[in-house]
Coordinates of C-alpha atoms in Angstrom, one line a residue:
X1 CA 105.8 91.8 99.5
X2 CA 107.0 94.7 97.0
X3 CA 104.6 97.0 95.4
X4 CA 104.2 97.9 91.7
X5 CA 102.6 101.2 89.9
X6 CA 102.4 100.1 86.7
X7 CA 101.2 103.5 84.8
X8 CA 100.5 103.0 81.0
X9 CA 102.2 106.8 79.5
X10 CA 100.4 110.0 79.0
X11 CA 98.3 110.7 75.9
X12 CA 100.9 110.9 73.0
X13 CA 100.6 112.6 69.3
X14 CA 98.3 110.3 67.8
X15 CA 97.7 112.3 65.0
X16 CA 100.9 113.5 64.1
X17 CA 103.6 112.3 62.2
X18 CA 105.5 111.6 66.0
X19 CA 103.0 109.1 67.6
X20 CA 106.2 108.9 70.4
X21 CA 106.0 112.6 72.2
X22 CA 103.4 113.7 74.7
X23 CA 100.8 115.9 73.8
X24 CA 100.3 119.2 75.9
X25 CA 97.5 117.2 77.8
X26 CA 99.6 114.2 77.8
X27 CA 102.4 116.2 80.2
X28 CA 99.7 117.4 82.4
X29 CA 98.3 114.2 82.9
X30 CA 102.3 112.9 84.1
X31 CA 102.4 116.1 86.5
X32 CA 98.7 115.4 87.4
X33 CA 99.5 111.8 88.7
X34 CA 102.7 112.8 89.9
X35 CA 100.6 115.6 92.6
X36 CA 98.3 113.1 93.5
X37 CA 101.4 110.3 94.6
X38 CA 102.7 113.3 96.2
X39 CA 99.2 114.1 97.9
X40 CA 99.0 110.5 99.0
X41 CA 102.8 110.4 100.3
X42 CA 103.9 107.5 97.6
X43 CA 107.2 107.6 96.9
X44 CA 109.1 105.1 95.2
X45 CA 112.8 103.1 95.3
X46 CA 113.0 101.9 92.3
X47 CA 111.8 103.6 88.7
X48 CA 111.6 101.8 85.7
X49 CA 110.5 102.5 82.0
X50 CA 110.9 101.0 78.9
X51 CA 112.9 102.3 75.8
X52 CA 110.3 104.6 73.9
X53 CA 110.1 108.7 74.6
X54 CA 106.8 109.1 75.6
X55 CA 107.6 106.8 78.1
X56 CA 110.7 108.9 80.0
X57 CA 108.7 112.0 79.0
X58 CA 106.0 110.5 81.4
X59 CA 108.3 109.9 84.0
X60 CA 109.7 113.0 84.3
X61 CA 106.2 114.6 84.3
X62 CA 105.7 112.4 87.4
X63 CA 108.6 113.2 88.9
X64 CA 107.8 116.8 88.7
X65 CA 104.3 116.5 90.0
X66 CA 106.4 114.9 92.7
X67 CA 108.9 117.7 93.4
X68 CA 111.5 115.4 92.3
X69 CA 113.7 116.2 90.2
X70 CA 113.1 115.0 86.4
X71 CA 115.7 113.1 84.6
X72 CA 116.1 110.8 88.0
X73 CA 117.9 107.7 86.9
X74 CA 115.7 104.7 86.0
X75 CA 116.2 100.8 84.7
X76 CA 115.1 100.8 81.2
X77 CA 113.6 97.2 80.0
X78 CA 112.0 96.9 76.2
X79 CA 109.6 94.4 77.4
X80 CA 107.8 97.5 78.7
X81 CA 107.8 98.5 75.2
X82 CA 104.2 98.7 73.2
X83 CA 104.2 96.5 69.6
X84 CA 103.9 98.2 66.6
X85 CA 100.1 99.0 66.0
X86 CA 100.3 100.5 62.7
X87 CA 101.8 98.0 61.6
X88 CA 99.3 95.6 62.9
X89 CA 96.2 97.2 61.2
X90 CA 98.3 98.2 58.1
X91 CA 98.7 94.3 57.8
X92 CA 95.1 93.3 58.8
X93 CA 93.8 96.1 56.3
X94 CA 95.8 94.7 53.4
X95 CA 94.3 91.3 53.8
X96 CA 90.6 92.4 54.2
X97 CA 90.6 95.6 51.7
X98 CA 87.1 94.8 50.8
X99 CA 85.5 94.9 54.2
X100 CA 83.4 97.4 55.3
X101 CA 85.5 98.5 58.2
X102 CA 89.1 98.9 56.4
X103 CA 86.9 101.4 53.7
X104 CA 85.9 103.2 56.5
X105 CA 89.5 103.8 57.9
X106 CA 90.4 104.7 54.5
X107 CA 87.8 106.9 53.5
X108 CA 88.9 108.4 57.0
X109 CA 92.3 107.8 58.5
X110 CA 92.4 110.0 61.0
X111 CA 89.5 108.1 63.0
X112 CA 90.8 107.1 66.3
X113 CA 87.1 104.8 66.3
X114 CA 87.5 103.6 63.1
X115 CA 91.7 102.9 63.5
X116 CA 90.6 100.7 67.0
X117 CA 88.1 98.8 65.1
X118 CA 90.8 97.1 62.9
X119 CA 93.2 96.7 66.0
X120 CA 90.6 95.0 67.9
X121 CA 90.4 92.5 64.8
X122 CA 94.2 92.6 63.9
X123 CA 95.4 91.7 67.5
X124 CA 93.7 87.8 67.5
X125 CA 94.8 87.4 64.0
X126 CA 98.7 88.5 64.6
X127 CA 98.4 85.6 67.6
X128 CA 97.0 82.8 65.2
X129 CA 100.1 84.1 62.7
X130 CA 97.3 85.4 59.9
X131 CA 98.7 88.1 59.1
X132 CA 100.4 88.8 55.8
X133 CA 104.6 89.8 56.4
X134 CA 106.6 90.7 57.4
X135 CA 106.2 92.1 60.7
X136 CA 108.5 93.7 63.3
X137 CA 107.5 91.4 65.4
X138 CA 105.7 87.6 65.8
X139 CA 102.9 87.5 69.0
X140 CA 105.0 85.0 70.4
X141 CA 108.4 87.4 70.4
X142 CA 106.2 89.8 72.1
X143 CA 104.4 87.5 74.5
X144 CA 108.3 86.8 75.7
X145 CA 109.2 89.8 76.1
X146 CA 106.8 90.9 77.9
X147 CA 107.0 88.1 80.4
X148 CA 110.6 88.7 80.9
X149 CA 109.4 92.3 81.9
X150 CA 107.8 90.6 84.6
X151 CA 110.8 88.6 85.7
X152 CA 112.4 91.3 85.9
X153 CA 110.4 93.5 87.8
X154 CA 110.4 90.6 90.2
X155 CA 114.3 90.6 90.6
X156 CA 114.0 94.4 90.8
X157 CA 111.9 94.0 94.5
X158 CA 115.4 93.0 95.7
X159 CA 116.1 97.3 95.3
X160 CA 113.3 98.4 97.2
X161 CA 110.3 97.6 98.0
X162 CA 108.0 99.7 96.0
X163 CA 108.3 100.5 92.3
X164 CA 106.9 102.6 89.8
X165 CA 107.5 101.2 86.0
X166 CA 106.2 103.6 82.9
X167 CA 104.9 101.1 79.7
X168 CA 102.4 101.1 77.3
X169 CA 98.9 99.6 76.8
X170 CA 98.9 96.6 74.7
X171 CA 102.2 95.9 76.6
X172 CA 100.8 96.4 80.1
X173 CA 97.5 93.9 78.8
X174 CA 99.8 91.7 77.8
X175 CA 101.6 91.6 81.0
X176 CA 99.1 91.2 82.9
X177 CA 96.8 88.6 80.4
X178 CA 99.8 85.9 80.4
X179 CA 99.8 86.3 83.9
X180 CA 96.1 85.3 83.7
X181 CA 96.5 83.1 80.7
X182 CA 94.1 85.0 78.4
X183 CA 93.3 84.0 75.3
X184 CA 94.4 86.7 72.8
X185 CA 90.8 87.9 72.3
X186 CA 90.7 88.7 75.6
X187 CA 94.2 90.6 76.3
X188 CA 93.1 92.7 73.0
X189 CA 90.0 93.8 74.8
X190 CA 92.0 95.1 77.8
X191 CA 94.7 96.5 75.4
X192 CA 91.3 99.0 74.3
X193 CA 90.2 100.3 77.7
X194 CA 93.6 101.2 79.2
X195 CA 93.8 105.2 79.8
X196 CA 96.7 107.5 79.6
X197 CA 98.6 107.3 83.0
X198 CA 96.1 104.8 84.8
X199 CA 97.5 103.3 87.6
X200 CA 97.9 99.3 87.5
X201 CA 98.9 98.5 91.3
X202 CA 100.4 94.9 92.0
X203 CA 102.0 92.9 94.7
X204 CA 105.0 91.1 93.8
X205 CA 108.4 89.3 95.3
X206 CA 110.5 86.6 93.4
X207 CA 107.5 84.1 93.4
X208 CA 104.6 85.8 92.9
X209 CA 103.1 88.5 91.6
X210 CA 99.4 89.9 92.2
X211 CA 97.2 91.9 91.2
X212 CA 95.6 94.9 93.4
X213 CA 93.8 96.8 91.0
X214 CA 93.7 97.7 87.1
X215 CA 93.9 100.8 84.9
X216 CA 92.9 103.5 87.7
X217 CA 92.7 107.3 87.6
X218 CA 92.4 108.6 90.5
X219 CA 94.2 112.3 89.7
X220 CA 92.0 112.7 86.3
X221 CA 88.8 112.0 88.3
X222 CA 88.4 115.4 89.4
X223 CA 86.5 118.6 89.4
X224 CA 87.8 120.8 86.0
X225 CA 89.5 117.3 84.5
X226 CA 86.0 115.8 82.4
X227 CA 87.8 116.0 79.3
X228 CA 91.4 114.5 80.5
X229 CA 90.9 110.7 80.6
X230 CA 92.1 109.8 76.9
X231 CA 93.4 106.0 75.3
X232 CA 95.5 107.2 72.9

């Protein structure tokens, strides 16, 4: 059977106006992991990612830590692609403006606590379709795509057989919860503890596809790194 690295992206700009663009921690982090797969002598056939920046900007931070060159060609596949978050607690927010939590947020939006609060509570009610419209996007649609990500991957063990795919985390819990057949609830509690470039490893062919280990970080978990393992 194939391998898959399945690394969720570096920390991004969470607090600027361009969420999609690596911080200056963020890129370290991608050269970071990409030292430690060159420590380890991993190298990879196949390199995927899926459409957003901070996605190929963690790729090619990899493939530096590598000593490969950056910009290496790589299959791109939007199932890879995170689902719009903002847009997920903007929604939940405007149907619960009295609660306690949502004032909280508002009385201070740049709260990475308070902002995960609501997403925790928005992600179960976006998959019950109890959220007020429209959306970019219905739980279902991104369910699908998602799985198709896998399919794909699948096919892709036909190239080589180990790959490394860049995505996101509520698209990487995803992944993995319909593989599990988790109830929403469940996937949304993954979709919280996934950190910047941790390490998902699977083993996969046309048939099956199986899970190794889950949301590692091996290169932050070192001497002079305490403050480098992020979520955002």
């Amino acid at each position: 059977m194939a391998e898959l690295f399945l690394v969720r992206h570096a920390q991004a700009s969470f607090h600027s106006a361009d969420y999609d663009c690596l911080s200056a921690l963020g890129e370290r982090q991608s050269r970071w992991l990409g030292e430690y797969f060159a420590e380890r002598g991993i190298g990879f056939d196949v390199l995927v990612t899926g459409t957003l920046r901070r996605h190929r900007q963690t790729l090619d931070g990899v493939l530096r830590g590598m000593g490969r060159d950056a910009g290496a060609a790589a299959i791109v596949h939007p199932g890879l692609d995170e689902y719009d978050f903002r847009a997920l607690v903007a929604a939940w927010a405007a149907a619960h403006g009295d609660d306690p939590r949502v004032l909280a947020w508002r009385a201070d939006p740049a709260s990475k606590p308070a902002f995960y609060r609501l997403l925790r509570l928005a992600i179960p009610a976006w998959a019950a379709d109890a959220l007020p419209g429209p959306l970019p996007e219905s739980w279902a649609g991104f369910m699908g795509r998602t799985a198709a990500a896998v399919a794909a991957l699948q096919a892709l063990t036909a190239q080589g057989s180990r790959l490394l795919a860049i995505s996101s985390g509520g698209a990487m819990s995803a992944l993995l919860g319909g593989r599990l057949e988790l109830a929403p609830a469940h996937i949304a509690d993954l979709n919280m503890q996934v950190r910047n470039t941790s390490v998902s490893h699977f083993h996969l062919n046309r048939e099956r596809f199986l899970l190794s280990s889950w949301n590692s970080v091996p290169h932050l978990e070192r001497a002079g790194r305490d403050d480098a393992i992020t979520y955002g």
